Short mmCIF file of C-alpha atoms in Angstrom, two decimals:
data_model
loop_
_atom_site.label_atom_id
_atom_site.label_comp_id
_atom_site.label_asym_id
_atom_site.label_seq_id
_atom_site.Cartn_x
_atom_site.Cartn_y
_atom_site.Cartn_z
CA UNK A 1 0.00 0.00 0.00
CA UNK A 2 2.74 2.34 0.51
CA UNK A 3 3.62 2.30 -3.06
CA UNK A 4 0.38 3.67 -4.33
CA UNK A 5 1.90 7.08 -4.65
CA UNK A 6 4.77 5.97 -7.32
CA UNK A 7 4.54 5.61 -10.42
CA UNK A 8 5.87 4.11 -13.93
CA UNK A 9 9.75 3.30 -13.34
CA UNK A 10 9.78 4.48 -9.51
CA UNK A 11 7.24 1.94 -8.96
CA UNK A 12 9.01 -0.58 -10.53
CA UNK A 13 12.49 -0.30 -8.78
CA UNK A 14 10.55 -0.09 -5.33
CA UNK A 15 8.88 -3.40 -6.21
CA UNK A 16 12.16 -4.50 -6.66
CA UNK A 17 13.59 -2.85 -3.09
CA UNK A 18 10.74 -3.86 -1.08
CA UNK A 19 9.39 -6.68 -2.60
CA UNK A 20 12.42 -8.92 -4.17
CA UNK A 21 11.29 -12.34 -4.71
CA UNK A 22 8.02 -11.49 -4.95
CA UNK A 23 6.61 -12.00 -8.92
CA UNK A 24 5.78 -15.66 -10.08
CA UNK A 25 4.51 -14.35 -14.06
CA UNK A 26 5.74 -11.96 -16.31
CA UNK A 27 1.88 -10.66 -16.81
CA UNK A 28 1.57 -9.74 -13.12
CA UNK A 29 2.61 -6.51 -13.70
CA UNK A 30 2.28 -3.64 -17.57
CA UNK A 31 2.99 -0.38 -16.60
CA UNK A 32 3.18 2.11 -19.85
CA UNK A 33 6.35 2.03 -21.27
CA UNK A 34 8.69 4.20 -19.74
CA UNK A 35 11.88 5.70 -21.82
CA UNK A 36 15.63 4.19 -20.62
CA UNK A 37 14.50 0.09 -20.03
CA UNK A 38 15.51 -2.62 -22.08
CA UNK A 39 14.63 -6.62 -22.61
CA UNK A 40 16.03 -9.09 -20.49
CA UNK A 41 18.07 -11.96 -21.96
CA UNK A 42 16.89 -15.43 -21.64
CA UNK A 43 16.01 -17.05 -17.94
CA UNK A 44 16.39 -13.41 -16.70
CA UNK A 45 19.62 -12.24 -17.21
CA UNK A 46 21.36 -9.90 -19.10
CA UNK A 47 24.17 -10.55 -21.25
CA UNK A 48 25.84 -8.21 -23.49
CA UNK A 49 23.39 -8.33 -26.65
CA UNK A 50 20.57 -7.60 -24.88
CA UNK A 51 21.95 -4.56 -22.59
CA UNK A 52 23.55 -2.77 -26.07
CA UNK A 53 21.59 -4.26 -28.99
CA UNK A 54 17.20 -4.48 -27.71
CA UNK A 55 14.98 -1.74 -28.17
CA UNK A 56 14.19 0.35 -25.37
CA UNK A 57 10.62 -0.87 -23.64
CA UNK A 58 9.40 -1.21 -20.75
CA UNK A 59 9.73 -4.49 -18.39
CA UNK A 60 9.41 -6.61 -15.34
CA UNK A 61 10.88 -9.69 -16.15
CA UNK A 62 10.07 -12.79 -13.35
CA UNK A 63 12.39 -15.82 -13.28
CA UNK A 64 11.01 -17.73 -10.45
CA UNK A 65 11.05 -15.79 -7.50
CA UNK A 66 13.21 -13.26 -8.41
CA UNK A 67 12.32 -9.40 -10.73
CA UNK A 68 14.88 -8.24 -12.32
CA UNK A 69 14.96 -4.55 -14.48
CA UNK A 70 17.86 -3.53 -16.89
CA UNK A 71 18.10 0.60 -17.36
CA UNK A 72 19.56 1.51 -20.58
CA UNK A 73 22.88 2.68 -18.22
CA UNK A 74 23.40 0.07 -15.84
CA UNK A 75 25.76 -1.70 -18.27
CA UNK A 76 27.51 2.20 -18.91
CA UNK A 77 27.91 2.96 -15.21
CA UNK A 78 29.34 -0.65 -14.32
CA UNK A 79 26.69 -1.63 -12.14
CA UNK A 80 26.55 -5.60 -11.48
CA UNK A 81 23.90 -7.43 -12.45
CA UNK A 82 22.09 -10.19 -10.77
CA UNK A 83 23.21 -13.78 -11.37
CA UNK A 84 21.00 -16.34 -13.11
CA UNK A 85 18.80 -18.28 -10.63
CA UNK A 86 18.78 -22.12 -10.48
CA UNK A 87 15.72 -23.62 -12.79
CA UNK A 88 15.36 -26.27 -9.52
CA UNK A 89 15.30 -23.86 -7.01
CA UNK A 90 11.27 -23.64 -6.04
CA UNK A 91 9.43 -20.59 -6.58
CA UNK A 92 8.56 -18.59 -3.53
CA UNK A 93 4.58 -18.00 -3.53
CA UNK A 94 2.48 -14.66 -4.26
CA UNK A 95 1.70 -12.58 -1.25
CA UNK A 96 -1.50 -12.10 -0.49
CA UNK A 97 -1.37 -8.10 -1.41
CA UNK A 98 0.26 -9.23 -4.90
CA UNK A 99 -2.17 -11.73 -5.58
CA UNK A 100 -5.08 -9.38 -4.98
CA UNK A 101 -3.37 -6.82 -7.01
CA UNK A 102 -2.77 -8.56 -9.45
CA UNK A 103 -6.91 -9.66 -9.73
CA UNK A 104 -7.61 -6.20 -9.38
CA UNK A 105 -5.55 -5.65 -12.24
CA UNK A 106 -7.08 -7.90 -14.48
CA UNK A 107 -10.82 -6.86 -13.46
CA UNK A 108 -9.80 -3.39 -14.64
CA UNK A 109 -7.72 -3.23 -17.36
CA UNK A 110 -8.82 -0.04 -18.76
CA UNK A 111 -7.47 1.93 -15.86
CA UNK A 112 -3.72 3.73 -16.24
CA UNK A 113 -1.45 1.82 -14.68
CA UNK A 114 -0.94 4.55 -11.78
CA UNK A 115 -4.73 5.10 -10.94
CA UNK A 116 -4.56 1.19 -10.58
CA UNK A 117 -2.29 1.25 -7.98
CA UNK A 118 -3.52 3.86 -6.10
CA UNK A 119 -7.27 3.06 -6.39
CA UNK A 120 -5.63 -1.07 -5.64
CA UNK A 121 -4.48 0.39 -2.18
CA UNK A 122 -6.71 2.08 -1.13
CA UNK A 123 -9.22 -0.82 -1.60
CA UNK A 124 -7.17 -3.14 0.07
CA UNK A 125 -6.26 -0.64 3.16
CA UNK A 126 -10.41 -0.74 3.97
CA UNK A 127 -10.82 -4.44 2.69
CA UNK A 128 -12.22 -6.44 5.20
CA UNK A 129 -10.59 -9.32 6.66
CA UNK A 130 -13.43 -11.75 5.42
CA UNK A 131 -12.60 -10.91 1.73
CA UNK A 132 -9.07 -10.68 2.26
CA UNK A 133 -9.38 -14.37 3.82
CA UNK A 134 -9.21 -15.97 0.31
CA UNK A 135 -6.05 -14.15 -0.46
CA UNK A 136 -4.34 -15.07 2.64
CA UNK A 137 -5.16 -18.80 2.64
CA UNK A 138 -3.63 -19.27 -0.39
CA UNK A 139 -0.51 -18.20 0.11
CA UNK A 140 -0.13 -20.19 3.40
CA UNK A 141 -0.97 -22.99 1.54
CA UNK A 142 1.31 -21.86 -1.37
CA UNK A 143 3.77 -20.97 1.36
CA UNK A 144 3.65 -23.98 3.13
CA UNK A 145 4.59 -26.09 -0.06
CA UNK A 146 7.68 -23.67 -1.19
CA UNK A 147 8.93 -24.23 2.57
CA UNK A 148 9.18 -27.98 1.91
CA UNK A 149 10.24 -27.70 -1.55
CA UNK A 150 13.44 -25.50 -0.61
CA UNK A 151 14.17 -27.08 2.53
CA UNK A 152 14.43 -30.56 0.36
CA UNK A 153 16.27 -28.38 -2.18
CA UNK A 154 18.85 -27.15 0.43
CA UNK A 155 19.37 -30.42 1.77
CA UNK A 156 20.49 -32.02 -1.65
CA UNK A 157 23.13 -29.56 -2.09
CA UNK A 158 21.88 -27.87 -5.10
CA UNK A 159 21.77 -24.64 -3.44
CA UNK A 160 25.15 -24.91 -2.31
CA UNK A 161 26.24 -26.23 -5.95
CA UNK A 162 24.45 -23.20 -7.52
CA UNK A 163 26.37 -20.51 -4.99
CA UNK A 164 30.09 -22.57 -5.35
CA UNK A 165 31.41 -24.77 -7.47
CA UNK A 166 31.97 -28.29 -5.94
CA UNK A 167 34.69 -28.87 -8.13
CA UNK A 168 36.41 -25.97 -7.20
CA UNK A 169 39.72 -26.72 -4.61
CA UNK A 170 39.10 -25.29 -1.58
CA UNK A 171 41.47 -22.79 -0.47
CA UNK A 172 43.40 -23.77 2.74
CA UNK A 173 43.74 -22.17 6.15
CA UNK A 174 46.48 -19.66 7.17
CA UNK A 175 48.98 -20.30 10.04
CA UNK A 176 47.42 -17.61 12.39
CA UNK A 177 43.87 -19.05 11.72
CA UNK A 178 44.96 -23.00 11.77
CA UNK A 179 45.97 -21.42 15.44
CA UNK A 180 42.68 -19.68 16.14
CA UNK A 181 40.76 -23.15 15.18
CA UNK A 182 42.86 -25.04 17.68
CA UNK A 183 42.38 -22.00 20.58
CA UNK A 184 38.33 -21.67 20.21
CA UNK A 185 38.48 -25.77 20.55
CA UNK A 186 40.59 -25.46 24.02
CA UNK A 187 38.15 -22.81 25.04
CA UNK A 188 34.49 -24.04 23.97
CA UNK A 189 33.01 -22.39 26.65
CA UNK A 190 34.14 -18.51 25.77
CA UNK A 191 32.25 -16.28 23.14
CA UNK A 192 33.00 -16.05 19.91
CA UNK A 193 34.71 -12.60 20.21
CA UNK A 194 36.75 -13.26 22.95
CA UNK A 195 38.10 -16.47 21.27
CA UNK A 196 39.25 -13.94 18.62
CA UNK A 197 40.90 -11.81 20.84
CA UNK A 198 42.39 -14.55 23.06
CA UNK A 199 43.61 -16.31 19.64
CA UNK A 200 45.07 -12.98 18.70
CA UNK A 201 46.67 -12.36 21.75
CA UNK A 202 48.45 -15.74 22.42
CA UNK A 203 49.45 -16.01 18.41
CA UNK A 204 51.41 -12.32 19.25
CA UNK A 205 53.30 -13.87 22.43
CA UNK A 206 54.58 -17.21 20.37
CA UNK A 207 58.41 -17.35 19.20
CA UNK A 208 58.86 -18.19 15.72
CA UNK A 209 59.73 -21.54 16.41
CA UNK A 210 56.69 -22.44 18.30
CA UNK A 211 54.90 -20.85 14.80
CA UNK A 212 56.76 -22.97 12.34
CA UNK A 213 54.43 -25.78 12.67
CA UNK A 214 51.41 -23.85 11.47
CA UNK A 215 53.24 -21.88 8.89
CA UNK A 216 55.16 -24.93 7.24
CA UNK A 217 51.77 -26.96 6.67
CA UNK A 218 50.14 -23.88 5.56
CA UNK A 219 53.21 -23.23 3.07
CA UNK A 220 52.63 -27.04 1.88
CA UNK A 221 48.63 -27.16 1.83
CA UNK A 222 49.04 -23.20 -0.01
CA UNK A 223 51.50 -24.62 -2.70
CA UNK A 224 49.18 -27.99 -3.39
CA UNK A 225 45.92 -25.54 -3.52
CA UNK A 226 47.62 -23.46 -6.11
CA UNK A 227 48.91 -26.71 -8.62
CA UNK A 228 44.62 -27.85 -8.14
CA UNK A 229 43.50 -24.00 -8.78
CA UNK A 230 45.57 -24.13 -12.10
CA UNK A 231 44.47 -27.42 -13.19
CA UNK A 232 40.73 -26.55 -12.04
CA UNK A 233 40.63 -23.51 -14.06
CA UNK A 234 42.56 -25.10 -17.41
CA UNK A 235 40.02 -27.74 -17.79
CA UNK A 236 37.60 -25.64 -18.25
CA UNK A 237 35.30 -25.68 -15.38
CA UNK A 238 35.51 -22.45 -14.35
CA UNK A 239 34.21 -20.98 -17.27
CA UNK A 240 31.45 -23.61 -17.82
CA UNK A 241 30.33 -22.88 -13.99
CA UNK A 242 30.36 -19.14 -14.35
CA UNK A 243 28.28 -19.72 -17.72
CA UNK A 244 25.62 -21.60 -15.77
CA UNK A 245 25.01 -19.50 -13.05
CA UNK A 246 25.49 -16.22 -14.84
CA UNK A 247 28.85 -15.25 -13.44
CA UNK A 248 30.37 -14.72 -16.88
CA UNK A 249 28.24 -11.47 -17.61
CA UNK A 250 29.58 -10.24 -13.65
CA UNK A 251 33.11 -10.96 -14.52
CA UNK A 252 32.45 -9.04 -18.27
CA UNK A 253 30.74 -5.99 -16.20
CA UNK A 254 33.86 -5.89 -13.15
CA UNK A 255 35.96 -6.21 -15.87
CA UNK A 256 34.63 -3.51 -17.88
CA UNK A 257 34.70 -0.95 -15.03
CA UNK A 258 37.79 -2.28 -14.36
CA UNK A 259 39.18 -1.10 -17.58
CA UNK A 260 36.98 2.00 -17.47
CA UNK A 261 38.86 2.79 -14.12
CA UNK A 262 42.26 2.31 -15.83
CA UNK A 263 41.48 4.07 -18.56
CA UNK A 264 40.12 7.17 -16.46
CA UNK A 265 43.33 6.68 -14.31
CA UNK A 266 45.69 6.35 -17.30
CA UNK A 267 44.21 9.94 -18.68
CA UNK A 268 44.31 11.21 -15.54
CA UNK A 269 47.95 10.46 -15.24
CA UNK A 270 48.27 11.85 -18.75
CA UNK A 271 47.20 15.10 -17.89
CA UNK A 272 49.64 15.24 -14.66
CA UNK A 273 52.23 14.49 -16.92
CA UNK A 274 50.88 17.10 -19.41
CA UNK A 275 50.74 19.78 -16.84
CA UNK A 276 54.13 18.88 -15.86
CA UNK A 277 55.61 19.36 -18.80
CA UNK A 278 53.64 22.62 -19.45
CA UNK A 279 55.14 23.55 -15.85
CA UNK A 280 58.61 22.57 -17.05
CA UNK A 281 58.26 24.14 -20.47
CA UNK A 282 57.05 27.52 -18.30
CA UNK A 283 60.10 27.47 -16.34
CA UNK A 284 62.98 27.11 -18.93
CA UNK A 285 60.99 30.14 -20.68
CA UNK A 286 61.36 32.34 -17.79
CA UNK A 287 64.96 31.24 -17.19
CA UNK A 288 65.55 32.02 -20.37
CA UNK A 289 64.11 35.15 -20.62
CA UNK A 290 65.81 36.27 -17.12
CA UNK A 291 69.25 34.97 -18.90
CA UNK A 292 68.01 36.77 -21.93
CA UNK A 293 68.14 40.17 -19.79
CA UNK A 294 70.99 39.30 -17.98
CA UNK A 295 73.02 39.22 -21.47
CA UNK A 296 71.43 42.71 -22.68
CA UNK A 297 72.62 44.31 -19.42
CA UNK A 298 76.07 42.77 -19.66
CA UNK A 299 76.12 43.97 -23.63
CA UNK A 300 74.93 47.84 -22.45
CA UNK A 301 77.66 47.80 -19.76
CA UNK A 302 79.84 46.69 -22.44
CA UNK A 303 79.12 48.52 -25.00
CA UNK A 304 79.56 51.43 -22.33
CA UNK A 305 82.63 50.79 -21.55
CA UNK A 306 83.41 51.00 -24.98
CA UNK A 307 82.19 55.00 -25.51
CA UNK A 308 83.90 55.79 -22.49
CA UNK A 309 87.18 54.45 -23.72
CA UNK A 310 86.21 55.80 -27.33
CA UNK A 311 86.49 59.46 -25.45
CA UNK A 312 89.08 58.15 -23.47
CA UNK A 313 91.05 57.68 -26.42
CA UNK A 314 89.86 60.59 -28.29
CA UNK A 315 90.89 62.94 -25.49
CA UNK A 316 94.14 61.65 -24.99
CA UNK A 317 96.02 63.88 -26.81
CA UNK A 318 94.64 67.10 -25.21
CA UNK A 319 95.17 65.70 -21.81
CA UNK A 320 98.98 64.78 -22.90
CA UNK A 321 99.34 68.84 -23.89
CA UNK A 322 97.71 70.13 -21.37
CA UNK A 323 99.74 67.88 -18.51
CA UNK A 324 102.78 69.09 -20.28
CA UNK A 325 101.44 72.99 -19.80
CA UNK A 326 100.78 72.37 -16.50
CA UNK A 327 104.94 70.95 -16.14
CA UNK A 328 105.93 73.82 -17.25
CA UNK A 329 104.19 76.32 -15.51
CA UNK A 330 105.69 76.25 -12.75
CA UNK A 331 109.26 76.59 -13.41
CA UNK A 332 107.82 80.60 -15.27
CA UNK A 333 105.97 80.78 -12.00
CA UNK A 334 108.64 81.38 -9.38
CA UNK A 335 110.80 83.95 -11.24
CA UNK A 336 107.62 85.89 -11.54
CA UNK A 337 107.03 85.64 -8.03
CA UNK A 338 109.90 86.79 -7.11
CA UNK A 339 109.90 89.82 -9.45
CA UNK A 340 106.18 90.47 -7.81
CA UNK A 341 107.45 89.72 -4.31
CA UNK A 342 111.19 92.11 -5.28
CA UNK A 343 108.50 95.08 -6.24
CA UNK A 344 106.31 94.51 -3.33
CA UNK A 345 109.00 94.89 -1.10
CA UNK A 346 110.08 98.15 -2.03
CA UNK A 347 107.31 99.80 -2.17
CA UNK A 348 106.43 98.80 1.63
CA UNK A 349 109.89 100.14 2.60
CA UNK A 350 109.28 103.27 1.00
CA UNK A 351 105.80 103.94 2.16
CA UNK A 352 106.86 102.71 5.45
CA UNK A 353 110.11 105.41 5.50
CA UNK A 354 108.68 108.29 7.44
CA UNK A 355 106.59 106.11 9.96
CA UNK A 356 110.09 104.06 10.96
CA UNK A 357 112.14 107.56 10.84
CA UNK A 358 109.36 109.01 13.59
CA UNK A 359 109.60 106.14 15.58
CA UNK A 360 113.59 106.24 15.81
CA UNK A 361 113.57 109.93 16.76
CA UNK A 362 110.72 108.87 19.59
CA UNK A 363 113.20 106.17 21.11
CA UNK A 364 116.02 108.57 21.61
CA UNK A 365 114.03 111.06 22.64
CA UNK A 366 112.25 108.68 25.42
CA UNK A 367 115.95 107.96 27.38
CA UNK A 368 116.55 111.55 28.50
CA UNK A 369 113.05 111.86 29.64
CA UNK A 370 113.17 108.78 32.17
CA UNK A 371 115.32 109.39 34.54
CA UNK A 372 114.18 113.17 35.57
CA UNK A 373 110.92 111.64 35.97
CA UNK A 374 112.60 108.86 38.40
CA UNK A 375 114.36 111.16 40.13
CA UNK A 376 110.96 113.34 40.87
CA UNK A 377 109.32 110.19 41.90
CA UNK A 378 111.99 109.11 44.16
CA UNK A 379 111.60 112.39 46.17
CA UNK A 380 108.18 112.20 46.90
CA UNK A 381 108.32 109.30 47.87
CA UNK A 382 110.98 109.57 50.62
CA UNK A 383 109.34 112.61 51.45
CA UNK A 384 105.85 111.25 52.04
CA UNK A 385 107.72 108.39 54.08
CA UNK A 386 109.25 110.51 56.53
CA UNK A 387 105.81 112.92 57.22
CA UNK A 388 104.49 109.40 57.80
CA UNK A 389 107.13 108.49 60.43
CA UNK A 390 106.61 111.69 62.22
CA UNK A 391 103.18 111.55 63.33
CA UNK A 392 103.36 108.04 64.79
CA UNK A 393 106.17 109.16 66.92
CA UNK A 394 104.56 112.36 68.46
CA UNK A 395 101.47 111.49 70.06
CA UNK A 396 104.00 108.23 71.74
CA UNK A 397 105.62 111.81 73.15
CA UNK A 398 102.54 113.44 74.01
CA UNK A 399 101.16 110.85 76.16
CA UNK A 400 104.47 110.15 78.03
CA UNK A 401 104.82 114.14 79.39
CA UNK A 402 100.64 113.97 80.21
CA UNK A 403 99.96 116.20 77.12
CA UNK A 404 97.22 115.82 74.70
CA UNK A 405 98.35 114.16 71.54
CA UNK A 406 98.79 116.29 68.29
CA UNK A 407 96.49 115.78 65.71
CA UNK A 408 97.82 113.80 62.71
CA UNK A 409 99.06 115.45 59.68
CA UNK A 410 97.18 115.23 56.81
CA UNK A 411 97.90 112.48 53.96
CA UNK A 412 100.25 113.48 51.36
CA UNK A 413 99.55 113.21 47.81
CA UNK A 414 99.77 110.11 45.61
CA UNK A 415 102.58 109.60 43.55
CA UNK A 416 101.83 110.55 40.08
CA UNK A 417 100.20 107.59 37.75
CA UNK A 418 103.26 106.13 36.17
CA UNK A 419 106.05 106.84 38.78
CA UNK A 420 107.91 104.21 40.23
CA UNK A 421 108.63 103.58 43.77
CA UNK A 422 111.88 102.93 45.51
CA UNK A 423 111.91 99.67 44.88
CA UNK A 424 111.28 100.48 41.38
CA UNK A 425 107.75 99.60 40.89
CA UNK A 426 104.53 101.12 39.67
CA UNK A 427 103.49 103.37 41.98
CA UNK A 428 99.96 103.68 42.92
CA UNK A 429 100.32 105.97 46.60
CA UNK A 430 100.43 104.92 50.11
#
């Protein structure tokens, strides 16, 4: 009932999802053709002719218990597809919502496919349990039969046949798990996890010799699997199994996207390498144009150097004459100089004549003149001295014969500015 509300493909693929196993007829179910689906191959599979070369249509294809559908790109995107079922295997039975679907169907065929399924729901959502009673006995009884038929079926091996190949060799144990049998045997009693972990554990803490056992019959039982595996798969077997169940078209699909995968990974590498090389290419362009600059400086500074000795050399005579001027010069230059300096000379003597003549008349004047005005000096001095003397002796006398001291006599004069004393220097008064 929860499906009423899809419709055309949708519906289909949530069949599939919810319901697998589910369709006994290809009749049980005609939507309108949708756009993208193709046929199925024979006994429901799809094999290469039918996936590339059928026209597009619409399908539900029912092999047994099991609906398959086949989108235009489910052989372009890789996607596996399911694996032929055994023809032995029994059918699993109608349920009761199918079967009544299905009736509902057929009494009203003139209804779209999508007002059938919703109008089909909601009828069966309010059917009552008395009318839905017909429905549901059958498939118990149906039921009950496929439960026998399969459990018979398992039993004889064919189910086991179908999934592996008894022919195949079976591929032997390692050391480590050879190890782990032996451990969960000592230890019955412990859970399955912990057997893991204890077998894990004790497998860590054993030497290398206590492992050689295990690993030498694992090397021998590996190397005897391998020789069978060979011969199992040149004789043909392999191939003729995979055929049979439908294994072939897996293998073509993983081997497609396989190669699809390489491919992608292959151009992808392609265009690393590409890049790379564009990278590299890039580079050695730069450097070249950096080297190309480096070289046009080094020529400019070169070709400098060049017009500088150009000038250089142009310009060589003039310097040669003009250094040979300038060694010249001065041996002109000091018998001018002393000409100049001769000239110079005599005219400072003569305009120097009257101011020397005044001066020598001034210093033989000047000798006469001293010594009066020593002699001038001298006497005021002593005089001064002895007027000095004189009134500190008489009021000594006054005082000794009871008399009043006389007063003191009055300062003489300084000596005039620029006389000398008796010693002979500047005098400046008492």
């Amino acid at each position: 009932p929860g499906l009423a509300s899809l419709s055309g493909p949708r519906f289909l693929l949530a069949v599939q999802s919810r319901l697998h196993s589910q369709f006994a007829s290809a009749a049980l179910l005609r939507p309108p053709s949708p756009p993208g689906l193709v046929a199925p191959g024979p006994a429901g599979r799809f094999d290469a002719e039918a996936l590339h070369g059928a026209p597009a249509r619409s399908f539900v294809h029912a092999a047994g218990d099991i609906a398959t559908f086949a989108p235009l790109s489910v052989a372009s995107r890789g996607v596996a597809v399911k694996a032929k079922r055994d023809p032995e295997r029994p059918k699993r039975p109608l349920a009761p919502w199918l079967r009544y679907l299905a009736d509902f169907r057929e009494k009203n065929k003139t209804m779209e496919a999508k007002q059938v399924m919703k109008a089909a729901a909601a009828e069966w959502k309010g059917l009552h349990e008395l009318r839905k009673a017909p429905f549901q006995s059958t498939y118990e009884a149906d039921k009950k039969q496929y439960d026998e038929a399969f459990k018979a079926y398992t039993d004889s091996g064919k189910l086991a046949a179908w999934k592996r190949d008894p022919e195949k060799p079976t591929q032997p144990l390692t050391a480590y798990l050879r190890f782990a049998a032996e451990v969960r045997k000592q230890n019955p009693q412990v859970k399955m996890t912990e057997q893991s972990k204890l077998a894990a554990t004790q497998w860590k803490a054993l030497s290398p010799e206590a492992k050689a056992p295990y690993e030498q019959k694992a090397a021998v039982e590996a190397k005897t699997w391998k020789e069978a595996m060979e011969k199992y798969k040149a004789s043909g077997k392999e191939a003729a199994f995979k055929e049979k169940t439908g294994r072939d078209v897996q293998d073509k699909l993983k081997a497609k996207k396989a190669a699809k995968e390489a491919q992608l990974k292959e151009k992808e590498q392609a265009a690393k390498a590409k890049a790379k090389e564009r990278m590299v290419a890039k580079k050695a362009k730069e450097m070249k144009l950096r080297m190309k600059a480096r070289a046009d400086v080094k020529k400019a500074k070169e070709a400098e150097k060049k017009t500088k000795d150009a000038v250089l050399t142009a310009n060589k005579p003039k310097a040669k004459a003009k250094l040979t001027a300038k060694a010249k010069a001065p041996a002109a230059k000091p018998r001018a100089n002393s000409k100049a300096s001769a000239e110079t000379k005599d005219a400072l003597l003569r305009a120097n004549k009257p101011k020397a003549k005044a001066k020598t008349t001034a210093k033989a004047k000047a000798p006469a003149a001293k010594p009066r005005a020593k002699s001038k000096a001298s006497a005021e001095t002593k005089a001064s001295t002895e007027a000095t003397g004189a009134a500190a002796a008489g009021p000594v006398a006054a005082a000794s014969e009871g008399a009043p001291p006389a007063p003191p006599a009055p300062p003489s004069a300084p000596p005039a500015q620029g006389s000398r004393g008796l010693d002979g220097s500047q005098g400046h008064g008492i």
